[in-house]
Short mmCIF file of C-alpha atoms and ligand atoms in Angstrom, two decimals:
data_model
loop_
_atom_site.label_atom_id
_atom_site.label_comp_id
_atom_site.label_asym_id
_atom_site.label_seq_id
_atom_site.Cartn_x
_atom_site.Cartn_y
_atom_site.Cartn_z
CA UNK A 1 0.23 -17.77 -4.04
CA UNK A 2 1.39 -17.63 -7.22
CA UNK A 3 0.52 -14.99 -9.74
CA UNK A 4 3.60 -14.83 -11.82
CA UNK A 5 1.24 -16.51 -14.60
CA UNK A 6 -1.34 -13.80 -14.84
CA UNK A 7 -2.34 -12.36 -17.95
CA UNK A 8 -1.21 -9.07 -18.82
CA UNK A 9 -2.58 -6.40 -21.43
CA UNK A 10 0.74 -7.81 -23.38
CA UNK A 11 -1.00 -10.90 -23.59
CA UNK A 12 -4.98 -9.72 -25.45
CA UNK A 13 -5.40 -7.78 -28.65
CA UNK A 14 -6.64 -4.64 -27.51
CA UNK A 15 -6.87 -2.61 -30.86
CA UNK A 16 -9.90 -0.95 -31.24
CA UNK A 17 -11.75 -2.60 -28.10
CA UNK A 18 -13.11 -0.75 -25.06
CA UNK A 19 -10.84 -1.27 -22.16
CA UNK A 20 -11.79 -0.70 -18.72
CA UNK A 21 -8.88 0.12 -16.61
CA UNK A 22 -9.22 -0.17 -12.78
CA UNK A 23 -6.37 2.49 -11.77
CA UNK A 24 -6.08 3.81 -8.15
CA UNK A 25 -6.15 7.36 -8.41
CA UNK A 26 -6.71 7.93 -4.54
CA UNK A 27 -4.42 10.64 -4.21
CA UNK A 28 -4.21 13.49 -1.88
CA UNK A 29 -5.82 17.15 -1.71
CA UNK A 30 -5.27 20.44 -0.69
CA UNK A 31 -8.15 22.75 1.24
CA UNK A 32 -7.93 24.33 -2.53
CA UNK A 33 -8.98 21.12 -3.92
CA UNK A 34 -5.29 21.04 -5.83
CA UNK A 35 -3.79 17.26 -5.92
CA UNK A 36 -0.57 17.44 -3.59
CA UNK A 37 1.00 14.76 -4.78
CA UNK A 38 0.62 12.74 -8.18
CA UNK A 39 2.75 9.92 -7.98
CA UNK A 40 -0.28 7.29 -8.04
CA UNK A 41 -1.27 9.11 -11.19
CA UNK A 42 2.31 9.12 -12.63
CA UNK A 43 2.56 5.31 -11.90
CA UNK A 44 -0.41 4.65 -13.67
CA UNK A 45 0.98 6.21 -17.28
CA UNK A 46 2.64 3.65 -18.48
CA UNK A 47 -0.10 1.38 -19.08
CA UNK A 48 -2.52 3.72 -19.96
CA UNK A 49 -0.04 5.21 -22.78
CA UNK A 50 0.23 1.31 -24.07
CA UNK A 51 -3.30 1.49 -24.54
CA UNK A 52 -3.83 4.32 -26.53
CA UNK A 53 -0.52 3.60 -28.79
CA UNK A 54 -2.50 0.24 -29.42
CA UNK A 55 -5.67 1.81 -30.05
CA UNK A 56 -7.68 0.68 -27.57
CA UNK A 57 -10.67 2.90 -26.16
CA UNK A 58 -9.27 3.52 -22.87
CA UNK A 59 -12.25 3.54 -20.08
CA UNK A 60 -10.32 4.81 -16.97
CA UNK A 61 -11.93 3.92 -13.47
CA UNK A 62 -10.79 4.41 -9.40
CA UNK A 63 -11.86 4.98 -5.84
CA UNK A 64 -11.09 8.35 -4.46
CA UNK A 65 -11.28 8.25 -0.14
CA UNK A 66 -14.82 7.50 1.24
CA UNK A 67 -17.61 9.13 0.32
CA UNK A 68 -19.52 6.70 1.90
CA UNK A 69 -21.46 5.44 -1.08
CA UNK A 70 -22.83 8.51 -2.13
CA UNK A 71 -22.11 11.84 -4.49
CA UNK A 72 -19.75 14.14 -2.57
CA UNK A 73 -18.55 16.65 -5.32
CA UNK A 74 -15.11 16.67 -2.59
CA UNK A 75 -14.05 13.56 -3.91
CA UNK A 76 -14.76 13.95 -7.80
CA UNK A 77 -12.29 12.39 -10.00
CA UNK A 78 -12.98 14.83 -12.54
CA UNK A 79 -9.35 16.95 -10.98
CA UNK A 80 -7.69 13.78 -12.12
CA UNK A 81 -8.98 13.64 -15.41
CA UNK A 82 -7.82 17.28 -16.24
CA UNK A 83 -4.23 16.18 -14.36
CA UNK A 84 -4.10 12.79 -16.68
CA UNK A 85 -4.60 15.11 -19.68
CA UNK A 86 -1.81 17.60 -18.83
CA UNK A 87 0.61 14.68 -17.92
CA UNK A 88 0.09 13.01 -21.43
CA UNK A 89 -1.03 16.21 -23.53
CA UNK A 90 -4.62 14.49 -24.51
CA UNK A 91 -8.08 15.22 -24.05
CA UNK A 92 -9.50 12.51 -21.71
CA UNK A 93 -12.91 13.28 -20.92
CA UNK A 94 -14.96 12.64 -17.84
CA UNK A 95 -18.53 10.83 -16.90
CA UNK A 96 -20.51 12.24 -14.62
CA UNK A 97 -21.12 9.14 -13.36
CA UNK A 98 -20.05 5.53 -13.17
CA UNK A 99 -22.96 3.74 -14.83
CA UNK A 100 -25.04 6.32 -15.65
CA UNK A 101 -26.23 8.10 -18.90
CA UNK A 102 -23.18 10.17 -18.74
CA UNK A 103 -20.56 7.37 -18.75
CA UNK A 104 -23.40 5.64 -21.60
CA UNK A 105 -22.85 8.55 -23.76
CA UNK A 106 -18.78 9.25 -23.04
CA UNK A 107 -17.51 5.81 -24.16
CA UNK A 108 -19.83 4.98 -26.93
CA UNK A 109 -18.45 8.58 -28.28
CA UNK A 110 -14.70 7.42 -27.75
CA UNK A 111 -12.52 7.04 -31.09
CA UNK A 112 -10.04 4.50 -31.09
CA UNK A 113 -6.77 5.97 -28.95
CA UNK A 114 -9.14 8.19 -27.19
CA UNK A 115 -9.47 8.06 -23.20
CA UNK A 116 -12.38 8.74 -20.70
CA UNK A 117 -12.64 8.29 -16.81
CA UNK A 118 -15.63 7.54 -15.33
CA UNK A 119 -16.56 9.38 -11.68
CA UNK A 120 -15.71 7.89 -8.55
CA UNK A 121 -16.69 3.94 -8.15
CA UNK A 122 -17.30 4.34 -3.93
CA UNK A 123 -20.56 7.36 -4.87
CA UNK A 124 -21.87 3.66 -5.33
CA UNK A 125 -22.11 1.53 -2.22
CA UNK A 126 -22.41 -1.19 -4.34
CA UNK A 127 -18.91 -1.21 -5.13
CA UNK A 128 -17.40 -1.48 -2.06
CA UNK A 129 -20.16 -4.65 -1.35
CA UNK A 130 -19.36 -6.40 -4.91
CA UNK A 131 -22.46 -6.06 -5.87
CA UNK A 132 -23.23 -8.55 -8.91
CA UNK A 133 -26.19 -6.29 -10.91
CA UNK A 134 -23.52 -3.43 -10.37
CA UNK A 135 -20.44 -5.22 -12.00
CA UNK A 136 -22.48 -6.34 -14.39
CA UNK A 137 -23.46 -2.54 -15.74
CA UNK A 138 -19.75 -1.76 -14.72
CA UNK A 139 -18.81 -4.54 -17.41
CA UNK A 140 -20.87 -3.55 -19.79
CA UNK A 141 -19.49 -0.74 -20.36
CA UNK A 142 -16.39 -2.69 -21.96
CA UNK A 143 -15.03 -5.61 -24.27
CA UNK A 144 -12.06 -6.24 -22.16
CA UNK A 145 -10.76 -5.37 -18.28
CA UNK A 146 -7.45 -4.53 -16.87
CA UNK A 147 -6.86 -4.34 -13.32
CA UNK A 148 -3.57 -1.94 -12.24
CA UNK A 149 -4.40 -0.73 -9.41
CA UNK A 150 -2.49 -2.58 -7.03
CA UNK A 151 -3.35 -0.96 -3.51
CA UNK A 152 -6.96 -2.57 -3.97
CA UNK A 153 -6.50 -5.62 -4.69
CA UNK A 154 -6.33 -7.26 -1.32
CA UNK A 155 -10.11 -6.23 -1.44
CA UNK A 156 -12.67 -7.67 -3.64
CA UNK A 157 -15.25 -4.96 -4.63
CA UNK A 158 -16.71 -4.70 -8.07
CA UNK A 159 -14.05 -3.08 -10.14
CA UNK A 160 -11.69 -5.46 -9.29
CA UNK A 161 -13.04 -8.59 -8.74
CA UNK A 162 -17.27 -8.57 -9.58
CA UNK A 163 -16.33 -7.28 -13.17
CA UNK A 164 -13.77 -10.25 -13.76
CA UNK A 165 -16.91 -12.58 -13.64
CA UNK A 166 -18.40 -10.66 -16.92
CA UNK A 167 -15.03 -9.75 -19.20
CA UNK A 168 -11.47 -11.07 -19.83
CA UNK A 169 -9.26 -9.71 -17.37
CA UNK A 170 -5.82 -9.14 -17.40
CA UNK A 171 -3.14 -7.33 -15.24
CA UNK A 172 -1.70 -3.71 -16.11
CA UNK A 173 2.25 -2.94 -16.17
CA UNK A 174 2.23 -1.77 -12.51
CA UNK A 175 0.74 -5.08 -11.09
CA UNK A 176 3.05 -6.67 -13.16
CA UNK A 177 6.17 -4.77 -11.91
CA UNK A 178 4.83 -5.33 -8.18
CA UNK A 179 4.06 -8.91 -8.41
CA UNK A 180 7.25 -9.51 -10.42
CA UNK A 181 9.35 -7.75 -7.97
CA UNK A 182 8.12 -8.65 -5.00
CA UNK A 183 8.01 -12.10 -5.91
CA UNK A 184 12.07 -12.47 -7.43
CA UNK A 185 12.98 -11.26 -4.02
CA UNK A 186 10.76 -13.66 -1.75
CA UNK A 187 11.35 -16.61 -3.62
CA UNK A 188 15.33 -16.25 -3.54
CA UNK A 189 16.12 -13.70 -1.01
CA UNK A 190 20.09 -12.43 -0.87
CA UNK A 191 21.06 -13.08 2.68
CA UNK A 192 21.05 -12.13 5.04
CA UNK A 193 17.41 -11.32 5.18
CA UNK A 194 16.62 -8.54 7.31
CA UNK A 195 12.49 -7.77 7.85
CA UNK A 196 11.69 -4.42 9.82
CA UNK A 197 8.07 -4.28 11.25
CA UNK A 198 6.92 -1.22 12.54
CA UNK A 199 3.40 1.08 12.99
CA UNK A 200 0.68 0.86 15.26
CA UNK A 201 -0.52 -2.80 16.08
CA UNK A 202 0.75 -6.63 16.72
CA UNK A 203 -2.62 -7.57 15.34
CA UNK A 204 -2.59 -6.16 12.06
CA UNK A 205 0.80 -7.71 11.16
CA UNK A 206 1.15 -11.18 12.74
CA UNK A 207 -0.03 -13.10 9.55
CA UNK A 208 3.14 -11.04 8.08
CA UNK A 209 5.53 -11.94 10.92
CA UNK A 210 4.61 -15.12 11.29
CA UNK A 211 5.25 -15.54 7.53
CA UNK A 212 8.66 -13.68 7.11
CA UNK A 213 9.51 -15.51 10.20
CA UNK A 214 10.18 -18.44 8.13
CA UNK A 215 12.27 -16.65 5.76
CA UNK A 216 14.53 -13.80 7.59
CA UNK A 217 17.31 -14.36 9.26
CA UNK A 218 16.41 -10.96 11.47
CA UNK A 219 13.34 -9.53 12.38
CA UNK A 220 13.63 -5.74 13.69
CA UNK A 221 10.48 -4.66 15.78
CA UNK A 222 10.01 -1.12 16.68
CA UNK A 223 6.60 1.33 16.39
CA UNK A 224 3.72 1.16 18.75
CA UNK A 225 3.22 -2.34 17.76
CA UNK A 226 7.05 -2.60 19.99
CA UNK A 227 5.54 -2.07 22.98
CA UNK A 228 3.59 -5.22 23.47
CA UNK A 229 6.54 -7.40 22.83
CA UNK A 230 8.15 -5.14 25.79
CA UNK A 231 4.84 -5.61 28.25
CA UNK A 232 4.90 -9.24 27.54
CA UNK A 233 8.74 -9.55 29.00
CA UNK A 234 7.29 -7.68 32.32
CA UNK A 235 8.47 -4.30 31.45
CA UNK A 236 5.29 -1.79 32.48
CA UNK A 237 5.09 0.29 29.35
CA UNK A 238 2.96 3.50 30.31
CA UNK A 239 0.00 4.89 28.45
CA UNK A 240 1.75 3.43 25.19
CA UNK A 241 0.01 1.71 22.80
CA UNK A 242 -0.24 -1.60 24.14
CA UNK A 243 -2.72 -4.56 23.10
CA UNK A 244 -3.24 -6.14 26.21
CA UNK A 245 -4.61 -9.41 24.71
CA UNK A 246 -1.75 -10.23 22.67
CA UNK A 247 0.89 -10.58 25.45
CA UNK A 248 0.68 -14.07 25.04
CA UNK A 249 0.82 -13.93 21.01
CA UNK A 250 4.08 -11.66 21.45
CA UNK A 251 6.01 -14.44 23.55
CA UNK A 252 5.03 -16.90 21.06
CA UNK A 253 6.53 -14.78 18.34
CA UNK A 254 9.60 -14.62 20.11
CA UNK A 255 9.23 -18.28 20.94
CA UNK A 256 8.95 -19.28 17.65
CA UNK A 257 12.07 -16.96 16.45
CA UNK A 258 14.59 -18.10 18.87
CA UNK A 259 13.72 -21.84 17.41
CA UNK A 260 14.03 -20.50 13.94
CA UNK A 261 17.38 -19.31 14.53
CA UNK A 262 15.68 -15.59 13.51
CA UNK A 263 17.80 -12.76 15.73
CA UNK A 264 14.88 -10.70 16.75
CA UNK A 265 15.67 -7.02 17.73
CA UNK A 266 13.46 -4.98 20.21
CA UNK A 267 13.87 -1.17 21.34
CA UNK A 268 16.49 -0.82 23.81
CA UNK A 269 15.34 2.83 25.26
CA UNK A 270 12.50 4.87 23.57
CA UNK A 271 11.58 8.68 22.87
CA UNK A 272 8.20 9.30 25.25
CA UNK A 273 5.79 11.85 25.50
CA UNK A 274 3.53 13.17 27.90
CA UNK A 275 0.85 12.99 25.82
CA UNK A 276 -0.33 11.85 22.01
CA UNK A 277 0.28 15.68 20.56
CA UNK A 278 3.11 16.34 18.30
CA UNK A 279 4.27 19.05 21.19
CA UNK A 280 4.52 17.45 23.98
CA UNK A 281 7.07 17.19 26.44
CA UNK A 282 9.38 14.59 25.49
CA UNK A 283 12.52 12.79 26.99
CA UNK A 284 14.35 9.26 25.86
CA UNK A 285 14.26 6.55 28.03
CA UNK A 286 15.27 2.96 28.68
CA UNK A 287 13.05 0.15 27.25
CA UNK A 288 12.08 -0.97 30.89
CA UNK A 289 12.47 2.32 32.70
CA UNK A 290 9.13 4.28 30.79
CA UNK A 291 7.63 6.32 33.39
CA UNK A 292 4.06 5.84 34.71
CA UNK A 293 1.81 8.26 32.49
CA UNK A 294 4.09 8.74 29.93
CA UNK A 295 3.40 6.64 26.16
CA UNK A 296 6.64 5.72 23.58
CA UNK A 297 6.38 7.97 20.58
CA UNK A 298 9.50 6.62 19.19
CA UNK A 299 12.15 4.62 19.03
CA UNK A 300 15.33 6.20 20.98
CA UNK A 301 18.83 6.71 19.90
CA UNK A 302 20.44 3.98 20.61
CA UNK A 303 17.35 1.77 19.33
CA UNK A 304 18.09 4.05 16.22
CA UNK A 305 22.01 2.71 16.41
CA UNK A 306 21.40 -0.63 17.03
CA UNK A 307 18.89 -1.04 14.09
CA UNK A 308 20.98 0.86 11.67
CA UNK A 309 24.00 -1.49 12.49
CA UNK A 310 21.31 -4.67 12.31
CA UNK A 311 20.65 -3.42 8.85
CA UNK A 312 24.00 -2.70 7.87
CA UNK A 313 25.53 -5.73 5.61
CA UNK A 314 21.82 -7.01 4.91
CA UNK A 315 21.58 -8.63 1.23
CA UNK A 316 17.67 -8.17 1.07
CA UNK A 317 15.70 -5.90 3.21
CA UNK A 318 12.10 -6.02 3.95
CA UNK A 319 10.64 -2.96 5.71
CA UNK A 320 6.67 -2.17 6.57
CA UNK A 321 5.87 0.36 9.50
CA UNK A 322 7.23 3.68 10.82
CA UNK A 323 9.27 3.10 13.83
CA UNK A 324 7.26 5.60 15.55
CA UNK A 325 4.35 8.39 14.45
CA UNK A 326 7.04 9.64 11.76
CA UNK A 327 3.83 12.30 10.59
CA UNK A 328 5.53 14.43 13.88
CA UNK A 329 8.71 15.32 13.32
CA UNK A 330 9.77 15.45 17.20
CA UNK A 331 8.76 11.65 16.93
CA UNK A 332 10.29 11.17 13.64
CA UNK A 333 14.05 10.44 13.71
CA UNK A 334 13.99 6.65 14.90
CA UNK A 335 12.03 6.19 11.28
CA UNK A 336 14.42 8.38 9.52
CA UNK A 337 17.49 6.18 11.09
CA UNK A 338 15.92 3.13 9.72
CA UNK A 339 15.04 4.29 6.39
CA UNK A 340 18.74 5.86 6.03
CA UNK A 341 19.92 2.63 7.13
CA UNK A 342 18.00 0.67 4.10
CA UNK A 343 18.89 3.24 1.71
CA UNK A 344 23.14 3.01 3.08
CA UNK A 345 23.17 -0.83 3.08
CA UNK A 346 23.06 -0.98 -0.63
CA UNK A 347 20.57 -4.15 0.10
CA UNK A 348 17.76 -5.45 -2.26
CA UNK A 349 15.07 -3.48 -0.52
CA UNK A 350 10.93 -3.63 -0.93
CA UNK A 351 9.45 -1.00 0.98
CA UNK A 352 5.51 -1.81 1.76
CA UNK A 353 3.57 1.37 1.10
CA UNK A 354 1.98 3.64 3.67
CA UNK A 355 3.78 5.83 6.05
CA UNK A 356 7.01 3.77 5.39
CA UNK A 357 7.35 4.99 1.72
CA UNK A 358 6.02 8.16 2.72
CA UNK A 359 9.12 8.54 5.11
CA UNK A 360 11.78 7.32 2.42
CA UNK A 361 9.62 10.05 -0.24
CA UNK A 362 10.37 12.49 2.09
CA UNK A 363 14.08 11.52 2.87
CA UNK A 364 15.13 11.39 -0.65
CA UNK A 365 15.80 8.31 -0.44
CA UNK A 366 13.68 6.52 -2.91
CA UNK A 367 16.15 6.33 -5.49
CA UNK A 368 17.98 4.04 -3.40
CA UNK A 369 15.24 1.50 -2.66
CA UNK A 370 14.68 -1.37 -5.30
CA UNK A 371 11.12 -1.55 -4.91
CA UNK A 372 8.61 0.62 -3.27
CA UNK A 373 5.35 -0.77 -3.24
CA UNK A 374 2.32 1.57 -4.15
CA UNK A 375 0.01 -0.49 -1.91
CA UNK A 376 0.17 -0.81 2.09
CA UNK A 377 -2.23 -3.47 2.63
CA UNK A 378 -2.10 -5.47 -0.20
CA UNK A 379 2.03 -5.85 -0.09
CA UNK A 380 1.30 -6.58 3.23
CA UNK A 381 -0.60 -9.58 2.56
CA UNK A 382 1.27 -10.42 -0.82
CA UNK A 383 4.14 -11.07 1.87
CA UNK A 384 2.27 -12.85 4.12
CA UNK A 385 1.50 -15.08 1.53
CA UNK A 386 -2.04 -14.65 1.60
CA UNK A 387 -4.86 -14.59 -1.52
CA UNK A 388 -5.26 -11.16 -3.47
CA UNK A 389 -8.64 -11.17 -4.75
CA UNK A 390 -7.90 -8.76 -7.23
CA UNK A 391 -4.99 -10.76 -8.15
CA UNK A 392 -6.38 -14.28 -8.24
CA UNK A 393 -9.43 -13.23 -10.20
CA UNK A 394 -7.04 -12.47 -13.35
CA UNK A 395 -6.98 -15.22 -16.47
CA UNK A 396 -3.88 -17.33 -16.38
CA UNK A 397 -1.38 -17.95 -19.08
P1 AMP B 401 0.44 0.92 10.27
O1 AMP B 401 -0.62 1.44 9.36
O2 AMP B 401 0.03 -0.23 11.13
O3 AMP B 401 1.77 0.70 9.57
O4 AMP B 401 0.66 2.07 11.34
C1 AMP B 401 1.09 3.34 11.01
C2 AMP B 401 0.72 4.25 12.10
O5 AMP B 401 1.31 3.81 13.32
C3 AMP B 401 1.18 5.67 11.89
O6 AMP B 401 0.07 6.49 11.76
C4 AMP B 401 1.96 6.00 13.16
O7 AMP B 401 1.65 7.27 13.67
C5 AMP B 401 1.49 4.94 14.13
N1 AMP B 401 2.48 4.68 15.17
C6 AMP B 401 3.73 4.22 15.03
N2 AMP B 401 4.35 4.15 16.21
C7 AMP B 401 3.49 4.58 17.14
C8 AMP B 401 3.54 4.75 18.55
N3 AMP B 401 4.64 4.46 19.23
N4 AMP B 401 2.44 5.22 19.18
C9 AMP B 401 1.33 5.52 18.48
N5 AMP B 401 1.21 5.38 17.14
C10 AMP B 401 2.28 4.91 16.48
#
C-alpha cells in the first residue's frame, strides 16, 4: 500500500472552517486520576497548533481505553482538555458529549483559532461498530476532517473511517511523519536489514514475518512467541507459552528463510520461572534443556550476546516485541540487551509501538532511535504491508 499521496491539512484551506481532528489521546492514569505520561498528547501539538495559527475552529476528538460503549466518568477526556490547554497556554473547552447538545452548543460558540474537544468517542458503541447514522452526526459537526491519530487507524470505526464518507479528509503531521518514515526505510532499506520479532504470540505476527521475510537479511526471534519455533525443532519447552497449532507454521517460517537466504536467530538458553509472577524463582537455562514445569520468561544471556552482536553493524533495524515480559524487571534484561543493541549500532531504526518503545522510553534510549512509532498495531500491519483503513480512506493528491 501506498499512502505517500494522501492529503494532508497542508494541502485544504482551513481558515475559518470547523475542523474535526481525530487525535489519540489514550494515555495512561494514575489511581488519582493524574495522566502519567503525555507523550500521545505532546505528539499531537504540532498539528493542532497549525490549525489554530491558520484559523481554523479546531474540533478535537479520541478514544480513551474501553468503556464499553457507555458513560464511565473514569475515562473522561475532559483531564486532557485541561492538559492540552496548559501545554499550549489556551482555553480549549470541553463537550459533555460527542454528539450531543453539549458538543451542539461548544463548536457553534468557537471563534476562529479557538479549540474544543468533544468527550470520549467509545461512551458510544456506535463508534467502535462504524455506525453510518453516527458518523453522520459525528460529521456534522464539521466542514472538514483530519485524521492524526495513527494507533487507530488499522481499525475502521467512525472517527476514522465512517466520517470520511461525509467530509474531506486529510492526514495530520503525525500520520504524515509515520507514513513518511516508515515508508523511506521499507522501500530502500540500508543493509543489512536486521528485523527483531518479539512478545507473546506466532499468530499475531506471521503476516509481519512473512512480509519482512522478503526484505531482511536477518530475522531475530525471541519473546514467548520464541518458544514455538523451539517446540517445533523437538525441544519440550515447559509450561511456556507455546501455540501448539502453529508447530507446523513455525517450520515453514524457517523453511521459507533458509531459501531466502534470511539468517534466522533463535534463543540459545533462556531465563525461566517457576511460575508467571514477577517473583518467582528463576534460573537460565539452555534452549533445549527447560525443565518440566518451569515456563521461559526471558531470553538468557548469551541469547542477549548473540542478538546484540546480530545487531551490531546492521544498516536498518526493524524491531516489534519485548524479548520477554520486560513489565518485570527480573524478566527484563534480554529486552534491555536488544534495545541497547539498536540504540549502539547507530542503524536506521523504526521501533513499532507497544511494550518495545515503552522499553527504549524507559532506557533512555529514544534519542537514538530514528523512528518510534506511536502505534503498535497499526505499524505492525503498515509493515506487513497490509490496508489501513484509516489510512486508505484519506483523499489523494
Ligand atoms: P505483543 O503485544 O504481542 O508484542 O506482546 C507483548 C507481551 O508479550 C508483553 O505483555 C509481554 O509480557 C509478553 N511476553 C513476552 N515474552 C513472554 C514470555 N516469554 N512469556 C509470556 N509473555 C511474554
Amino acid at each position: 500500500m501506498n499512502y505517500l499521496n494522501k492529503k494532508t491539512v497542508l494541502d485544504i484551506d482551513v481558515t475559518g472552517k470547523k475542523v474535526l481532528v481525530r487525535c489519540d489521546f489514550n494515555v495512561p492514569f494514575d489511581e488519582s486520576g493524574n495522566i502519567t505520561d503525555t507523550k500521545r498528547i505532546d505528539e499531537s501539538l504540532k498539528t493542532i497548533k497549525y490549525l489554530i495559527d491558520n484559523k481554523a475552529k479546531v474540533i478535537l476528538c479520541s478514544h480513551l481505553g474501553r468503556p464499553k460503549g457507555e458513560f464511565n466518568k473514569k475515562f473522561s477526556l475532559e483531564p486532557v482538555a485541561k492538559q492540552i490547554s496548559k501545554s499550549l497556554n489556551i482555553d480549549v473547552k470541553f463537550a459533555q458529549d460527542v454528539i450531543g447538545e453539549s458538543a451542539n452548543i461548544t463548536v457553534s460558540q468557537l471563534k476562529d483559532g479557538e479549540v474544543c474537544l468533544l468527550e470520549n468517542l467509545r461512551f458510544h458503541k456506535e463508534e467502535e461498530k462504524n455506525d453510518p447514522e453516527f458518523s453522520k452526526k459525528l460529521a456534522s459537526l464539521a466542514d472538514l476532517y483530519v485524521n492524526d491519530a495513527f494507533g487507530t487507524c488499522h481499525r475502521a470505526h467512525a472517527s476514522t473511517v465512517g466520517v470520511t464518507q461525509y467530509l474531506p479528509s486529510v492526514c495530520g503531521f503525525l500520520i504524515q511523519k509515520e507514513i513518511s518514515t516508515m515508508s523511506k526505510i521499507l522501500d530502500n532499506p540500508k543493509r543489512p536489514f536486521v528485523s527483531i520479532l518479539g512478545g507473546a504470540k506466532v499468530s499475531d505476527k506471521i503476516g509481519v514475518i512473512n512480509s519482512l521475510l522478503e526484505k531482511v537479511d536477518k530475522l531475530i526471534i525471541g519473546g514467548g512467541m520464541a518458544y514455538t519455533f523451539m517446540n517445533s525443532l523437538g525441544y519440550s519447552v515447559g509450561t511456556s507459552l507455546c501455540e501448539s497449532d502453529k508447530l507446523d507454521l513455525a517450520r515453514d517460517i524457517m523453511a521459507k528463510a533458509k531459501e531466502k537466504n534470511v539468517k534466522l536467530f533463535l534463543p540459545v538458553d533462556n531465563k525461566v520461572g517457576k511460575e508467571y509472577d514477577p517473583n518467582t524463582e528463576s534460573q537460565i537455562v539452555p534452549a533445549d534443556k527447560i525443565p518440566d514445569g518451569w515456563m521461559g520468561l526471558d531470553i538468557g544471556t548469551k541469547t542477549a550476546d548473540l542478538f546484540s552482536e546480530a545487531i551490531k553493524g546492521a544498516g536498518t533495524v526493524v524491531w516489534n516485541g519485548p524479548m520477554g515480559v520486560s513489565e518485570w524487571d527480573n524478566f527484563a534484561n534480554g529486552t534491555i540487551a536488544v534495545a541497547k543493541a539498536i540504540a549502539d549500532s547507530g542503524a536506521i531504526s523504526i521501533i513499532g509501538g507497544g511494550d518495545s518503545a515503552a522499553a527504549v522510553e524507559k532506557l533512555g534510549f529514544a534519542d537514538k532511535m530514528t523512528h518510534i512509532s506511536t502505534g503498535g498495531g497499526a505499524s505492525l500491519q503498515f509493515l506487513e504491508g497490509k490496508e489501513l483503513p484509516g489510512l486508505s480512506h484519506l483523499n489523494d493528491k
